[in-house]
Short mmCIF file of C-alpha atoms in Angstrom, two decimals:
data_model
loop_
_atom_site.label_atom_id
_atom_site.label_comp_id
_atom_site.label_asym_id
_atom_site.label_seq_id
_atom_site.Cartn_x
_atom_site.Cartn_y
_atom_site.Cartn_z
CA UNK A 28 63.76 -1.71 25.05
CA UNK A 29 60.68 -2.91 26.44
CA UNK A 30 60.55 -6.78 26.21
CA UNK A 31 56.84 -6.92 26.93
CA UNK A 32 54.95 -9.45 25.33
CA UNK A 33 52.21 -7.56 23.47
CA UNK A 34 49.11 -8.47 24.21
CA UNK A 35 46.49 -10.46 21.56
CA UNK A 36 44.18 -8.62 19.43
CA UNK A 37 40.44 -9.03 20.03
CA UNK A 38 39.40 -12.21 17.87
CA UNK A 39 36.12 -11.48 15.49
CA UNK A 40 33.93 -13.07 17.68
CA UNK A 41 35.05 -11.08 20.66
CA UNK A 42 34.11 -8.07 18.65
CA UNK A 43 30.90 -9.00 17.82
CA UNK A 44 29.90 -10.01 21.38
CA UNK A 45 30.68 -6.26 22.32
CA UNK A 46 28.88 -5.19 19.69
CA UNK A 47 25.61 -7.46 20.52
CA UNK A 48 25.69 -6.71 23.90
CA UNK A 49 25.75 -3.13 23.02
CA UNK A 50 23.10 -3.35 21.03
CA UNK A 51 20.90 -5.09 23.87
CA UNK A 52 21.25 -2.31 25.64
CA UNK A 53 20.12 -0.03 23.31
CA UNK A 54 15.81 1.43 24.44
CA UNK A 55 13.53 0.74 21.88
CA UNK A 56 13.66 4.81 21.18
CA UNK A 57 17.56 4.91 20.69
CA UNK A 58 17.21 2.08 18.03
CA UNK A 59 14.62 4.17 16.60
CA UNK A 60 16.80 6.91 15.78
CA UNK A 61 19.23 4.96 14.54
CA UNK A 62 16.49 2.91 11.94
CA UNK A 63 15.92 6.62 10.52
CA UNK A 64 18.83 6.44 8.87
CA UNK A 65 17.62 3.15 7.13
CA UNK A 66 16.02 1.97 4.25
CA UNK A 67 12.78 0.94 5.11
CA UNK A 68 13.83 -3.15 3.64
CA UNK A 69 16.98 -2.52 5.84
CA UNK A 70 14.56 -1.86 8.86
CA UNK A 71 12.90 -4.65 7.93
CA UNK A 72 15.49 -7.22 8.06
CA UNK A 73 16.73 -5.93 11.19
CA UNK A 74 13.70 -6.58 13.26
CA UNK A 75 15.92 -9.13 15.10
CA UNK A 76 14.30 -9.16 18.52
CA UNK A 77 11.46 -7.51 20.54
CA UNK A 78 12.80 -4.42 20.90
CA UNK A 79 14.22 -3.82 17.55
CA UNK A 80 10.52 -5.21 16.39
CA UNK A 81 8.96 -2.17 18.86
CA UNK A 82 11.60 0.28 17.65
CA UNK A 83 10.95 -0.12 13.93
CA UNK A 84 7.33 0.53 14.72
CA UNK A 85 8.53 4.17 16.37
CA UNK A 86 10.96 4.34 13.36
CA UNK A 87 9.82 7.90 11.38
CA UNK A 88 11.11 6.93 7.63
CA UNK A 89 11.47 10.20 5.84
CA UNK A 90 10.52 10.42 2.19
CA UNK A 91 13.48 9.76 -0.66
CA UNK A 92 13.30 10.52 -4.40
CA UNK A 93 10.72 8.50 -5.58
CA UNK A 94 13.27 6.93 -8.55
CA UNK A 95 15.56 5.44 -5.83
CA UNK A 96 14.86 2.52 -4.49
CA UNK A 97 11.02 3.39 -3.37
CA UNK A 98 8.39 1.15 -1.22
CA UNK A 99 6.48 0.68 -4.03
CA UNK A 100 3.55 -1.88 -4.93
CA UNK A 101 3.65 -3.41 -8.33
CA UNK A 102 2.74 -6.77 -7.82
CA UNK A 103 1.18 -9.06 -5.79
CA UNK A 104 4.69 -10.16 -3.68
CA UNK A 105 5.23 -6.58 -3.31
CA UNK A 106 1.73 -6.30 -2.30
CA UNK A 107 2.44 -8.75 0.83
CA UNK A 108 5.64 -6.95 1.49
CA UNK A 109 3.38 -3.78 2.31
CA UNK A 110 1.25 -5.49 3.75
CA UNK A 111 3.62 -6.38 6.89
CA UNK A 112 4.70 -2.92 6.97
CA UNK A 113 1.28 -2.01 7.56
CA UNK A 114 1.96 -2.76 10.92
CA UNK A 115 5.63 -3.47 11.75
CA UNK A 116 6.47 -0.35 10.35
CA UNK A 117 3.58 1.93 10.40
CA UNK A 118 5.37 5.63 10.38
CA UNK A 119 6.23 5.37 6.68
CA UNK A 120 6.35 8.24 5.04
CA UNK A 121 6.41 8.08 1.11
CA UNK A 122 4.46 5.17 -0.63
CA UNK A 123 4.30 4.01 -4.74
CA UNK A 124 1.35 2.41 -6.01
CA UNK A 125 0.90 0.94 -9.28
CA UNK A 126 -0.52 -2.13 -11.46
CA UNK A 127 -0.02 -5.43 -9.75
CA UNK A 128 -0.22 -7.25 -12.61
CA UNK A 129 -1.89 -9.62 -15.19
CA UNK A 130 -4.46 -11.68 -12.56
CA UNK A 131 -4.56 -9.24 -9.84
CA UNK A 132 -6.59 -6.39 -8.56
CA UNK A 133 -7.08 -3.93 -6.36
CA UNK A 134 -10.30 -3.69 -4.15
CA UNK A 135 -13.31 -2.10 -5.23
CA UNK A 136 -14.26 1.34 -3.79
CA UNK A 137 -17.98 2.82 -3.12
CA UNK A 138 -20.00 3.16 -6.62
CA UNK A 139 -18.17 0.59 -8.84
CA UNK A 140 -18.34 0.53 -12.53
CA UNK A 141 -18.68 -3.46 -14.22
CA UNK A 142 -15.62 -5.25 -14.85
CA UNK A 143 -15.54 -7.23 -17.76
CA UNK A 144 -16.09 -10.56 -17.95
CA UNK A 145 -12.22 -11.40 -18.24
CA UNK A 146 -12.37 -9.96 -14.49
CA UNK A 147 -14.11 -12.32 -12.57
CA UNK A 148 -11.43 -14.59 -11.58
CA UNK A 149 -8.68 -11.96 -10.47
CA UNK A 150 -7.23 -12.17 -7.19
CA UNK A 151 -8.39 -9.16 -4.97
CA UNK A 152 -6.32 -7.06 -2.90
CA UNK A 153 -7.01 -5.16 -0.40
CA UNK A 154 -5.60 -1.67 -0.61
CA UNK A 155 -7.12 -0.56 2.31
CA UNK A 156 -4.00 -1.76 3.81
CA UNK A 157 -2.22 1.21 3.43
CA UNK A 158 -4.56 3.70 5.48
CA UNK A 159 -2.56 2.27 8.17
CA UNK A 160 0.26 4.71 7.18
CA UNK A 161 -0.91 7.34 8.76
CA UNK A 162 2.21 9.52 8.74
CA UNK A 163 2.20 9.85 4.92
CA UNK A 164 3.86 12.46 3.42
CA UNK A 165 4.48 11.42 -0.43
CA UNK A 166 1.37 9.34 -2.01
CA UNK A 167 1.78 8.21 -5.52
CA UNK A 168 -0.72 6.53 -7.79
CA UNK A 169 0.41 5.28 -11.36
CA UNK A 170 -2.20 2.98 -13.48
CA UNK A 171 -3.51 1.44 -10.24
CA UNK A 172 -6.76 -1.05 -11.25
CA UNK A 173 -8.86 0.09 -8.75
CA UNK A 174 -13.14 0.62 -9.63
CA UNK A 175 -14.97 3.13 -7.51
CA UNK A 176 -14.60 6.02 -5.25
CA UNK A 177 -12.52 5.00 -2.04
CA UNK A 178 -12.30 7.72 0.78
CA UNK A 179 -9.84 6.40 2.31
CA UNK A 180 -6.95 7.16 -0.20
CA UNK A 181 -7.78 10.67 0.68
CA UNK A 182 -7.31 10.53 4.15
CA UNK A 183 -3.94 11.21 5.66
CA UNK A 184 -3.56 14.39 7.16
CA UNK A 185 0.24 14.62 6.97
CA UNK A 186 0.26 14.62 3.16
CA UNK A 187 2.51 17.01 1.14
CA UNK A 188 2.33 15.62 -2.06
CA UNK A 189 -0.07 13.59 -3.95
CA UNK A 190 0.58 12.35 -7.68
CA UNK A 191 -2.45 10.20 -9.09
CA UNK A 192 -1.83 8.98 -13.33
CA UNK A 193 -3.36 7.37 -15.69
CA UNK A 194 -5.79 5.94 -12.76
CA UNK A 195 -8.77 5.40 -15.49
CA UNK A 196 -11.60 3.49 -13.26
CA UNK A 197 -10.40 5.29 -10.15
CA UNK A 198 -13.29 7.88 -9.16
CA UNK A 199 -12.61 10.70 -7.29
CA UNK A 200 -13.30 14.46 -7.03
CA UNK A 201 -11.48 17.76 -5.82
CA UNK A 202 -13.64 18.17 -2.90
CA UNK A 203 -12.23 14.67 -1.51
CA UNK A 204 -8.94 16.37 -1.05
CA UNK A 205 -10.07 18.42 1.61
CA UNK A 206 -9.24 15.57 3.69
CA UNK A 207 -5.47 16.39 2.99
CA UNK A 208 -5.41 20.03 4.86
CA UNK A 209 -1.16 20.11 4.99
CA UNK A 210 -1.32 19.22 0.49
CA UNK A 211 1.51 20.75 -1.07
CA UNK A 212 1.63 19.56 -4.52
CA UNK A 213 -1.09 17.91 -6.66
CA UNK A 214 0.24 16.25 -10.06
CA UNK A 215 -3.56 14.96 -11.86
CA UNK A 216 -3.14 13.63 -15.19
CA UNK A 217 -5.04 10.89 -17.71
CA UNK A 218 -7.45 10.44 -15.02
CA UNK A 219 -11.34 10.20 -16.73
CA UNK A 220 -13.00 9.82 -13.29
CA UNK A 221 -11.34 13.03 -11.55
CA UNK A 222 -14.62 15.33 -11.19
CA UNK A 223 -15.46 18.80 -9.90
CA UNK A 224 -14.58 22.52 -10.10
CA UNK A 225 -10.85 24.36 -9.24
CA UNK A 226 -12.45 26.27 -7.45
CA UNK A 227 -13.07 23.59 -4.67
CA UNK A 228 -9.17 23.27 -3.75
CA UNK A 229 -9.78 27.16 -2.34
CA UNK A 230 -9.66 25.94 1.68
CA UNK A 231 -6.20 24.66 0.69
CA UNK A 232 -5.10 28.04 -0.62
CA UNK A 233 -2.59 28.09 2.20
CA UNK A 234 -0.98 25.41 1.86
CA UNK A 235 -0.82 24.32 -2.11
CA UNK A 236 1.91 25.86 -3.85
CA UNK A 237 1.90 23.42 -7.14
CA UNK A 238 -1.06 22.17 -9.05
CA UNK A 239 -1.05 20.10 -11.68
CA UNK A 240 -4.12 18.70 -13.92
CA UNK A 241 -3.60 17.28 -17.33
CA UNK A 242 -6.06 15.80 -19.47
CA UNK A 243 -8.74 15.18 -16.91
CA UNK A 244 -11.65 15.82 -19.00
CA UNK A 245 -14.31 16.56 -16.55
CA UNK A 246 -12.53 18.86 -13.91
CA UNK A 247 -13.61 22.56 -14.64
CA UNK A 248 -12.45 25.79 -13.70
CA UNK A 249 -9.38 27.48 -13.35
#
């Protein structure tokens, strides 16, 4: 019989000092892999230090279905949330736009129709914000309140999909999307400033396999 005294289990706080010192050890690269498996908010909450800040900036996060649990804007505090991960987490992959809500707007583009008088005292927001993502993969635009034409939410050459709804006072044409040369699927629909001719999509005829226009009055062709 062995009359050994066993020895004490690790207490808690034992345990977590292993773990934390792990962790220190950790590049800013290694933690990077490890965000991937994240939810971008996780990532978020875990910038702890420096080089968990520097790794979540490395941090590729890959697109998920766009009904669970999305980085979406739909108001302004979700607006500011974006906003941050403009830069602190930059490689983002998949993005949701939408209305921000009663008192808020989004920021003119190039050739601007009039707002209404009821406009004039709305807080501004600057989606420009989001050209910072330049890894985008997945854009989605659903009833965003944004006047004018605005290049720059044609501009991400990574993009596979792009799904733009009931985007009234939004202008934009098919030629704009040749700044998207990797597009997979286009989803158009309710859109009365979406402009010019199918035929102007050709240069993407390698790439597009689904196309998608519904109810956009003024786009021609087929």
């Amino acid at each position: 019989m062995n009359s050994s005294t066993p020895s004490a289990p690790e207490s808690t706080n034992d345990m977590i000092l292993t773990d934390d010192e792990t962790a220190e050890e950790l590049s800013a690269d290694e933690v990077a892999i490890i965000f991937g498996f994240l939810s971008p908010y996780d990532i978020m909450r875990a910038r702890v230090c420096t080089t968990w800040r520097d790794a979540a900036k490395k941090t590729l996060v890959p697109p998920v279905d766009p009904f669970d649990l999305p980085v979406e804007i739909h108001d302004a505090r979700s607006y500011n949330a974006i906003r941050v991960m403009s830069t602190a987490l930059p490689n983002l992959e998949q993005l949701m736009i939408s209305k921000l809500g009663s008192g808020h707007v989004y920021s003119d583009g190039d050739d601007p129709e009039e707002w209404d008088i009821d406009h004039i005292n709305y807080i501004i927001h600057d989606i420009n914000i989001i050209s910072s993502f330049r890894k985008l993969r997945r854009l989605y635009l659903y009833k965003v309140e944004m006047h004018g034409r605005n290049l720059g939410l044609f501009e991400f050459p990574l993009l596979r999909v792009l799904s733009i709804r009931y985007c009234h006072n939004l202008k934009f044409d098919l030629d704009m999307l040749l700044g998207l040369p990797l597009l997979e699927d286009l989803y158009c629909s309710d859109n009365e400033q979406f402009t010019g001719n199918i035929s102007s999509l050709s240069p993407l005829k390698n790439t597009l396999e689904k196309v998608c226009i519904q109810k956009c009055r003024n786009i021609s062709g087929n």
